[in-house]
Short mmCIF file of C-alpha atoms in Angstrom, two decimals:
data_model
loop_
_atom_site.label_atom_id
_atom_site.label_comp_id
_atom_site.label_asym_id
_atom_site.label_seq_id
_atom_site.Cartn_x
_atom_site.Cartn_y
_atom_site.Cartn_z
CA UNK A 214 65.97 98.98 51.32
CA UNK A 215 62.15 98.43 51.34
CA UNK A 216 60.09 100.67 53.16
CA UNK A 217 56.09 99.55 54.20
CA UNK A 218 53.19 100.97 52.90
CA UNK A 219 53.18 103.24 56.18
CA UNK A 220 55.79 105.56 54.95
CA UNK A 221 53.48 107.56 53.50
CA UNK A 222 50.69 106.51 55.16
CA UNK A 223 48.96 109.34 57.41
CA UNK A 224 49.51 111.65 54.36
CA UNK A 225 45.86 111.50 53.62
CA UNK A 226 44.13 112.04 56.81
CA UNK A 227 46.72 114.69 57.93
CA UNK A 228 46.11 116.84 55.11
CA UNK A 229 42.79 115.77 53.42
CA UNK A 230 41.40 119.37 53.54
CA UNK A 231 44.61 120.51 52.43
CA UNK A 232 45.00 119.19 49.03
CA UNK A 233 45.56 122.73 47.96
CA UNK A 234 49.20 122.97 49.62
CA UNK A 235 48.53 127.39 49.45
CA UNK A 236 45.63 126.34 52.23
CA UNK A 237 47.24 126.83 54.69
CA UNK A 238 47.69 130.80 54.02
CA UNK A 239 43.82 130.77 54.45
CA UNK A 240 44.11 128.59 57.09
CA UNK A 241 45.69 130.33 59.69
CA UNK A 242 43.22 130.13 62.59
CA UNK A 243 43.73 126.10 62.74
CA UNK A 244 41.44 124.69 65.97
CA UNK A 245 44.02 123.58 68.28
CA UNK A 246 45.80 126.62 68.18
CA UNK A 247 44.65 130.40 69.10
CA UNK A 248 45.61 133.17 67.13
CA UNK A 249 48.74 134.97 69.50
CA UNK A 250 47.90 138.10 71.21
CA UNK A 251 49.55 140.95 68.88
CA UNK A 252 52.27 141.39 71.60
CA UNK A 253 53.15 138.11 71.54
CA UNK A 254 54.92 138.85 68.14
CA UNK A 255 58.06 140.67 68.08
CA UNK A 256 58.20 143.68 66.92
CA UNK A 257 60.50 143.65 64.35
CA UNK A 258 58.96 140.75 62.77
CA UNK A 259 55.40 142.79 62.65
CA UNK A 260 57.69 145.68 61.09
CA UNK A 261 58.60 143.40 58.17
CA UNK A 262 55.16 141.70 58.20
CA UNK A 263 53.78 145.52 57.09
CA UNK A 264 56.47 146.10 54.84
CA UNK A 265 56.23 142.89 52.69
CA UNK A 266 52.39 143.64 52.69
CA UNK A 267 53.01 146.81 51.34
CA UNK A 268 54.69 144.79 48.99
CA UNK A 269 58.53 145.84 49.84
CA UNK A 270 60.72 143.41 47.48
CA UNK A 271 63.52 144.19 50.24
CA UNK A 272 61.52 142.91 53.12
CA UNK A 273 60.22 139.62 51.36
CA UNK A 274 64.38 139.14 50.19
CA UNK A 275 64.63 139.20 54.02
CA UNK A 276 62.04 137.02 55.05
CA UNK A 277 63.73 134.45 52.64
CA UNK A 278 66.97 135.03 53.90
CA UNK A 279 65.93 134.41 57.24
CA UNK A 280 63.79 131.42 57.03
CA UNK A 281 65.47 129.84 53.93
CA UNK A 282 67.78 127.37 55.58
CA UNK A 283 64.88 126.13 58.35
CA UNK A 284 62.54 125.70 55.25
CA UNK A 285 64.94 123.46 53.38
CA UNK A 286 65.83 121.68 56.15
CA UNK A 287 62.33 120.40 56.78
CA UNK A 288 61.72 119.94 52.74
CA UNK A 289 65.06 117.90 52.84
CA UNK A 290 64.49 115.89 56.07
CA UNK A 291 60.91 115.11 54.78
CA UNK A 292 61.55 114.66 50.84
CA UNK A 293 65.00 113.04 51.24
CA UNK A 294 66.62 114.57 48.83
CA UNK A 295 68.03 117.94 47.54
CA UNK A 296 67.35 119.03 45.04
CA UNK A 297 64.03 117.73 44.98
CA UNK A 298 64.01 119.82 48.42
CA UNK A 299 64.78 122.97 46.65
CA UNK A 300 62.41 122.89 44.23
CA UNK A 301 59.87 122.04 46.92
CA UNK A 302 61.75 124.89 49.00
CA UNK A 303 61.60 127.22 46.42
CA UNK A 304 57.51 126.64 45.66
CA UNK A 305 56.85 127.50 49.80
CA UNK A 306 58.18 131.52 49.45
CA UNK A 307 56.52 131.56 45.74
CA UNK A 308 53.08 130.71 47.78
CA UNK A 309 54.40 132.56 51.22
CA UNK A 310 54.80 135.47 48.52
CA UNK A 311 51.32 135.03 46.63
CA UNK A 312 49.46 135.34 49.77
CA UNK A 313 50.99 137.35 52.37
CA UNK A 314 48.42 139.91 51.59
CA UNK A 315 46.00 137.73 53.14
CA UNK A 316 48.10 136.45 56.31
CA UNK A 317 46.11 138.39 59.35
CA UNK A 318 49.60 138.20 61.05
CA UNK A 319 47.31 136.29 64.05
CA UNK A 320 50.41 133.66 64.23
CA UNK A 321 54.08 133.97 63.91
CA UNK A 322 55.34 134.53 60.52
CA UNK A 323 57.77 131.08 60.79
CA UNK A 324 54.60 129.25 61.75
CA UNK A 325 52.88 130.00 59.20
CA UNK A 326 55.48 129.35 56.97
CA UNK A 327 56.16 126.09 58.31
CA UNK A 328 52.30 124.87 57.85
CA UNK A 329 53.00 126.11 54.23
CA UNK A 330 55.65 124.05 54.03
CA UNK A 331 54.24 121.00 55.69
CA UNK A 332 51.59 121.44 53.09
CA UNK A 333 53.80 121.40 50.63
CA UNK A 334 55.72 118.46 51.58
CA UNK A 335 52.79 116.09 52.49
CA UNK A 336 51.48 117.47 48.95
CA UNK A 337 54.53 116.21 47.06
CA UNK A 338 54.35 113.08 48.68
CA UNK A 339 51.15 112.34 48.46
CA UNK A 340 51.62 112.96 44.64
CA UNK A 341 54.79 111.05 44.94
CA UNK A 342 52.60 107.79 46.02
CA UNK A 343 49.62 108.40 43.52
CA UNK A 344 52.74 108.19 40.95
CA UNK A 345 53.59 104.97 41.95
CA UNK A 346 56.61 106.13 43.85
CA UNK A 347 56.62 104.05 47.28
CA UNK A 348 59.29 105.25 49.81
CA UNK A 349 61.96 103.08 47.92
CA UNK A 350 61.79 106.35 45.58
CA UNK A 351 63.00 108.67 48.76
CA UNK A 352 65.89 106.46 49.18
CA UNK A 353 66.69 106.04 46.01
CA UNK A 354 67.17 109.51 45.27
CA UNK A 355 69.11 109.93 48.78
CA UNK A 356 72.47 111.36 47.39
CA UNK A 357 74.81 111.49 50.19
CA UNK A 358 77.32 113.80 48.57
CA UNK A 359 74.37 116.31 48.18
CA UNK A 360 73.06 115.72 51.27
CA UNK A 361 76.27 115.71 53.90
CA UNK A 362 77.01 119.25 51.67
CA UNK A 363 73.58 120.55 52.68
CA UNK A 364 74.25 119.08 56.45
CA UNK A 365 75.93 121.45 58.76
CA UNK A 366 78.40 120.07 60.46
CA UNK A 367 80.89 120.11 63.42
CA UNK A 368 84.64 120.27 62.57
CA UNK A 369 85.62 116.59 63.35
CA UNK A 370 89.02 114.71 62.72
CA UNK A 371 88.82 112.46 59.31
CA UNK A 372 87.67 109.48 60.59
CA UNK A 373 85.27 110.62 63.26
CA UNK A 374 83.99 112.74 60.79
CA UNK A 375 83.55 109.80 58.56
CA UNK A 376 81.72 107.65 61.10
CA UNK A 377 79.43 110.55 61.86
CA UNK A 378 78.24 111.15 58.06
CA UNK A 379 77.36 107.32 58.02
CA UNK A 380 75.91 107.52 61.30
CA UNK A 381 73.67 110.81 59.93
CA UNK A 382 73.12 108.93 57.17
CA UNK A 383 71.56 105.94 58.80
CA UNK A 384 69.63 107.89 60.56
CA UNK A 385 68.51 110.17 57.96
CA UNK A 386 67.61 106.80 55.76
CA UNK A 387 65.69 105.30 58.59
CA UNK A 388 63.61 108.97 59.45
CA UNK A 389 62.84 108.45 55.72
CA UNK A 390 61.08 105.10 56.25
CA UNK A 391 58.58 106.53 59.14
CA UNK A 392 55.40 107.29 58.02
CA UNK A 393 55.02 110.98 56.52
CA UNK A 394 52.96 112.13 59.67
CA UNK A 395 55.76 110.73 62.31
CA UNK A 396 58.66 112.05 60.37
CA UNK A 397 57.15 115.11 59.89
CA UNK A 398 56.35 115.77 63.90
CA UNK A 399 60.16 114.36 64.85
CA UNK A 400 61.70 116.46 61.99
CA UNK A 401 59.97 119.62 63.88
CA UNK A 402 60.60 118.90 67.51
CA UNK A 403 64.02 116.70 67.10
CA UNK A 404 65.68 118.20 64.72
CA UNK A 405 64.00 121.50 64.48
CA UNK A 406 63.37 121.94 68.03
CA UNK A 407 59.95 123.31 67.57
CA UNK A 408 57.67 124.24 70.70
CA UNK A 409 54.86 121.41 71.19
CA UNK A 410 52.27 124.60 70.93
CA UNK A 411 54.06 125.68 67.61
CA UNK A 412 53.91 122.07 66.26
CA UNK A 413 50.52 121.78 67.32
CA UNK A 414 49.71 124.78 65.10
CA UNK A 415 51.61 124.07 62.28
CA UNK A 416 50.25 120.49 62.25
CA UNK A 417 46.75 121.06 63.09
CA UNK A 418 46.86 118.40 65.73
CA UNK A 419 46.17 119.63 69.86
CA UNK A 420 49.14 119.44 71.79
CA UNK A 421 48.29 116.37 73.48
CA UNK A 422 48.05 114.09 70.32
CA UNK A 423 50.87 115.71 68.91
CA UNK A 424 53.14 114.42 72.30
CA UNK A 425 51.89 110.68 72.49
CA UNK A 426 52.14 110.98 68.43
CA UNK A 427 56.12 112.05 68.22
CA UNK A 428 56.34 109.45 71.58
CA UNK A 429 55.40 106.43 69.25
CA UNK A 430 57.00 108.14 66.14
CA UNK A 431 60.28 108.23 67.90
CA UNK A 432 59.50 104.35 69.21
CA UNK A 433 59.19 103.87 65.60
CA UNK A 434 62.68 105.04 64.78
CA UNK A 435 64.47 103.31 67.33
CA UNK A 436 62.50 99.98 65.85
CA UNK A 437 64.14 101.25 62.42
CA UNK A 438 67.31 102.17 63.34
CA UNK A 439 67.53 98.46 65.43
CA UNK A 440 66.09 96.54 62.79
CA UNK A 441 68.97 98.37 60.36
CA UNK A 442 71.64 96.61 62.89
CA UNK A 443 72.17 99.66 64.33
CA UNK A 444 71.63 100.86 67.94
CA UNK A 445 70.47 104.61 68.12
CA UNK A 446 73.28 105.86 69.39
CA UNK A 447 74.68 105.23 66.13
CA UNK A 448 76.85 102.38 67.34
CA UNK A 449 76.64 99.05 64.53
CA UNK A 450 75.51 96.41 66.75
CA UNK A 451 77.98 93.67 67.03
CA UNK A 452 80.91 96.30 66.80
CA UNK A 453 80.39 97.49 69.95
CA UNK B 186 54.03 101.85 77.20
CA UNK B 187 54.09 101.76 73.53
CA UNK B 188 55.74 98.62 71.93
CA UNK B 189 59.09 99.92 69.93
CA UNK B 190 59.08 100.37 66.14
CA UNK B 191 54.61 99.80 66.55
CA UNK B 192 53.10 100.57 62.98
CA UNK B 193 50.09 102.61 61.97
CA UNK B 194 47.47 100.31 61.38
CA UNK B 195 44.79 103.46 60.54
CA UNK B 196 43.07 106.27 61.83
CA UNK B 197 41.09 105.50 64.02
CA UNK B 198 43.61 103.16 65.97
CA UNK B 199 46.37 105.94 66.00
CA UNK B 200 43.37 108.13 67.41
CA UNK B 201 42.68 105.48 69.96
CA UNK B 202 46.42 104.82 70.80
CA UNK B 203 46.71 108.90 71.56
CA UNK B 204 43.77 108.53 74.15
CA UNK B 205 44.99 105.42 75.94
CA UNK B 206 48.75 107.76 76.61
CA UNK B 207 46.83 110.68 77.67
CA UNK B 208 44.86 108.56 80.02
CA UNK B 209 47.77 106.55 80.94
CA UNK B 210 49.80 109.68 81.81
CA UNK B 211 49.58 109.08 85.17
CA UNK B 212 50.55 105.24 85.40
CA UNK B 213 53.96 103.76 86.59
CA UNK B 214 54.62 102.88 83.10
CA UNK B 215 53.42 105.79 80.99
CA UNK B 216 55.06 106.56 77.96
CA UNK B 217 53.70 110.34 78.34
CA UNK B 218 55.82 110.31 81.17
CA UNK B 219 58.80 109.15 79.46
CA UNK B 220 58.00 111.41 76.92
CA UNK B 221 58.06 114.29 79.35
CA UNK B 222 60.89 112.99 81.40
CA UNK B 223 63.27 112.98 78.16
CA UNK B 224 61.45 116.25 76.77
CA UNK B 225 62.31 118.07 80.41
CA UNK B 226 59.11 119.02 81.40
CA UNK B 227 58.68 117.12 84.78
CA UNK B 228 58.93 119.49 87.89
CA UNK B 229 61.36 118.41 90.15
CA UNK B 230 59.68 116.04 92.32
CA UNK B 231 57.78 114.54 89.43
CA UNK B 232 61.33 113.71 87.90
CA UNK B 233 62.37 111.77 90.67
CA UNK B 234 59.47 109.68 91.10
CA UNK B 235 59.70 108.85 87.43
CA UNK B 236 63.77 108.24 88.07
CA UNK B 237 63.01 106.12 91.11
CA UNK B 238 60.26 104.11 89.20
CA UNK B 239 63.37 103.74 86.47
CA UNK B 240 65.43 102.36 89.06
CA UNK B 241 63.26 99.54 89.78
CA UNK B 242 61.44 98.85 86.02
CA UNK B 243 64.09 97.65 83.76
CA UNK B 244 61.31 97.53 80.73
CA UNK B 245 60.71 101.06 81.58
CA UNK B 246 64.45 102.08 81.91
CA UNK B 247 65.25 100.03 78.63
CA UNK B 248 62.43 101.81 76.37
CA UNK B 249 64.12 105.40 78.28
CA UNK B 250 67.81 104.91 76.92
CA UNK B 251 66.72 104.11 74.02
CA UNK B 252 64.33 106.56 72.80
CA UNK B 253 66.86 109.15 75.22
CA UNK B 254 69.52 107.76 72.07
CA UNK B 255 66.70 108.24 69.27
CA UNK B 256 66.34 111.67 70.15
CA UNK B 257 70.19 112.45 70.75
CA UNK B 258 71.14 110.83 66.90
CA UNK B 259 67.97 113.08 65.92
CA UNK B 260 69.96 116.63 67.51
CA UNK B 261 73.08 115.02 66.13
CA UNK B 262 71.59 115.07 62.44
CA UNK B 263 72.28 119.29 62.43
CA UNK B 264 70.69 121.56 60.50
CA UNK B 265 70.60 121.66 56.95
CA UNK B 266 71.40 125.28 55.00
CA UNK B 267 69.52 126.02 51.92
CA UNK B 268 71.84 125.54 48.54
CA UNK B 269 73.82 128.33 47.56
CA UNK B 270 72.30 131.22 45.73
CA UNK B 271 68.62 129.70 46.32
CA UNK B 272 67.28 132.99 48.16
CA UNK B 273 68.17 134.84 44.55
CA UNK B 274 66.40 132.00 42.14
CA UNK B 275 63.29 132.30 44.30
CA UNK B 276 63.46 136.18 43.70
CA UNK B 277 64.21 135.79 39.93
CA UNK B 278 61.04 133.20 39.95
CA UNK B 279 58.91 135.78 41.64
CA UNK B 280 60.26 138.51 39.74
CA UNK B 281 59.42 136.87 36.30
CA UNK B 282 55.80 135.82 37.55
CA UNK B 283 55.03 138.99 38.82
CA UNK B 284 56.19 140.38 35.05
CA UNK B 285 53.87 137.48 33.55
CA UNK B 286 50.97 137.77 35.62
CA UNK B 287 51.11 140.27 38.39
CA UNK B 288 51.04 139.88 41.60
CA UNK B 289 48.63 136.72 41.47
CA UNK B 290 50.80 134.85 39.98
CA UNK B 291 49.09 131.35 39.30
CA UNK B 292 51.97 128.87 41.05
CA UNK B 293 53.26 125.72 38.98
CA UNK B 294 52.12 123.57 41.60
CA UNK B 295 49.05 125.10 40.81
CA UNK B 296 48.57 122.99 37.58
CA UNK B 297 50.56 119.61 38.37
CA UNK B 298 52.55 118.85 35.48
CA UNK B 299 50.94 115.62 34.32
CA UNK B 300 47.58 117.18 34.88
CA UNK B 301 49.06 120.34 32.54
CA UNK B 302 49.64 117.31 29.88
CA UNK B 303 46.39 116.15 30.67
CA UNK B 304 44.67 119.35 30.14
CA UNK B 305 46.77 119.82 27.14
CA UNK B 306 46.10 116.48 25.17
CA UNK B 307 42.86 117.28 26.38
CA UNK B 308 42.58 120.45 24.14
CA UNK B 309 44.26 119.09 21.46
CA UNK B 310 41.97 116.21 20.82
CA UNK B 311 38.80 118.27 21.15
CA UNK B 312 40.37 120.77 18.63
CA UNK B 313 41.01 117.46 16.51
CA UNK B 314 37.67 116.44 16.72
CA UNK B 315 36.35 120.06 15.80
CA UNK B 316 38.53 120.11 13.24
CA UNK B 317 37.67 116.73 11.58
CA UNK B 318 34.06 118.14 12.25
CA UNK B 319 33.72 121.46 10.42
CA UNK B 320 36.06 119.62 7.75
CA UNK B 321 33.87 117.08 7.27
CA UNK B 322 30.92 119.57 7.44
CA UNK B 323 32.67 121.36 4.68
CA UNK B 324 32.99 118.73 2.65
CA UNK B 325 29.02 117.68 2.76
CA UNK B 326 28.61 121.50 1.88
CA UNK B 327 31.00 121.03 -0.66
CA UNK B 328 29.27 117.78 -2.09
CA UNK B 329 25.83 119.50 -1.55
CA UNK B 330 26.34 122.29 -3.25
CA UNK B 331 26.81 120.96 -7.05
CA UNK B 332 23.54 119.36 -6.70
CA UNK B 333 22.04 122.21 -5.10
CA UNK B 334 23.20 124.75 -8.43
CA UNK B 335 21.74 121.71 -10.42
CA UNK B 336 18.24 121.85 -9.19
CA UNK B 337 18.35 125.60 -9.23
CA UNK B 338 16.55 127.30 -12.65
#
């Protein structure tokens, strides 16, 4: 299945000044965003923000318990694979954990997780391509068994359940072919269900190019997922 | 209204496609309103004016239903839950960096791998050539210094 040069194009304008994927940790007044009025943060996450800066190896255990599974689902949804997620996964609370000395708490922990993350991602792909690897490489390492174990899903019967792991698969594949910028902003409001003010800040982007961006990267998808015989609604066309 | 599937040509047109929807927001056939329609953030009466222009615009109505479906597959996807055990290997990797360096532990995405080789061959070949060097230098020393207890008294 042959994905275009554009799968991973966007990588290098979205994230020239981040090359260094830890930038983001000193990056956490981006322009479109302003830093959150201290009461606009919970409580109880600035309570664990002071403890893990105190260094408390109970309170950063907790802040990887609690953002672990939203982490690897945007490493997975944006890697397309696994275990290559993990690894990826695992390298965002190593760098959350290196610099959360530094992190002036002026945006929501999970933001600024997620902007590590997205640097992270983008990062690996971007080294991904200078290896050679086009987006063929993402769906070539796509292993369904590891990925429908990682999915969480609704108790179906057999072979509804069936037609929905093919259907998530499809879709999955054809999220894997849109360029790294457009996957990355409909992996954060579709999936994720991110606020367009929290995207804008993890992204760097301002709210309104982040809306007319996701509107042409989900135009993009349904071109995909039509051009893959299939109409979004996960129905094969012809079967209907 | 943006064509379906359209492509990233570069930069600068993806910056000037975000500036024609924001200044087509307000046209019958804005995408930015289809956007918000499907995203829910239309007030009331704005909804219905965007239903009622649906009603009569079957381009418009077709490009609704089917991002409406792109986004539904999207939610159907789910969430994804981090492997088992991976909140413990990320403590045992912090643990055993803090133990090797302290809390500044340089990261191993710090030094990519191929650049570690890199840096590695690197060393190796300029310790090859230093090497060969003060050999060789010891061997003109070597060769020297024969002649040199021959000329002495």
């Amino acid at each position: 299945m042959g994905i275009d040069a554009p799968a991973l194009r966007g990588i290098d304008r979205s994230s020239k000044a981040d090359d260094d994927p830890d930038r983001a940790a000193d990056d956490l007044a981006p322009s479109t965003g302003a830093a959150l009025p201290a009461e606009s943060v919970p409580l109880l996450e600035r309570l664990l923000l002071r403890r893990l800066q105190r260094g408390d190896a109970r309170a950063f255990q907790e802040l990887v318990r609690r953002h672990q599974d939203r982490v690897f689902s945007i490493c997975l949804r944006m890697l397309g694979d696994a275990s290559e997620a993990e690894d990826i996964c695992q390298d965002v609370f190593l760098a959350v954990h290196r610099h959360l000395p530094r992190f002036r708490g002026d945006s929501r922990l999970s933001t600024w997780i997620f902007r590590v993350t997205r640097n992270h991602c983008l990062n690996r792909l971007k080294y991904l391509e200078r290896r050679g690897s086009d987006g063929d490489a993402a769906l070539d390492r796509l292993d369904a068994g590891a990925l429908s174990s990682a999915l969480v899903t609704a108790p179906e019967g057999p072979e509804r359940a069936l037609l929905a792991a093919e259907q998530r698969r499809l879709v999955h594949e054809a999220l894997l072919r849109l360029s790294a910028e457009h996957r990355l902003l409909v992996v954060l409001r579709d999936i994720e269900g991110l606020a367009y003010e929290d995207i804008a800040r993890v992204t760097a982007l301002p709210v309104g190019t982040v809306k007319s961006r996701l509107h042409r990267a989900r135009a993009a998808l349904a071109g995909q997922l039509e051009a893959d015989g299939m109409a979004p609604d996960g129905v094969r066309e012809g079967s209907r | 209204m943006s064509s379906p599937g359209r492509r990233l040509a570069s930069a600068s047109t993806e910056d000037r496609m975000d500036t024609e929807f924001r200044e087509a927001s307000n046209e019958a056939h804005s995408g930015e309103r289809l956007r918000a329609l499907i995203d829910r953030e239309l007030s009331e009466s704005d909804e219905a004016q965007v239903r009622a222009h649906l009603a009569s615009c079957p381009e418009c109505a077709n490009e609704h239903a089917r991002l409406s479906r792109v986004v539904a597959a999207l939610g159907a996807l789910g969430p994804a839950r981090a492997p088992e055990g991976f909140a413990g290997r990320v403590l045992r990797r912090v643990q055993s960096q803090r133990r090797t360096f302290g809390r500044n532990a340089p990261l191993a995405h710090k030094v990519p791998f191929e650049g570690g080789i890199i840096v590695l061959l690197a060393a190796a070949a300029a310790a090859a050539v230093l090497a060969y060097g003060l050999a060789a230098n010891g061997g003109l020393q070597a060769h020297n210094a024969p002649a040199a207890s021959e000329a002495a008294p």
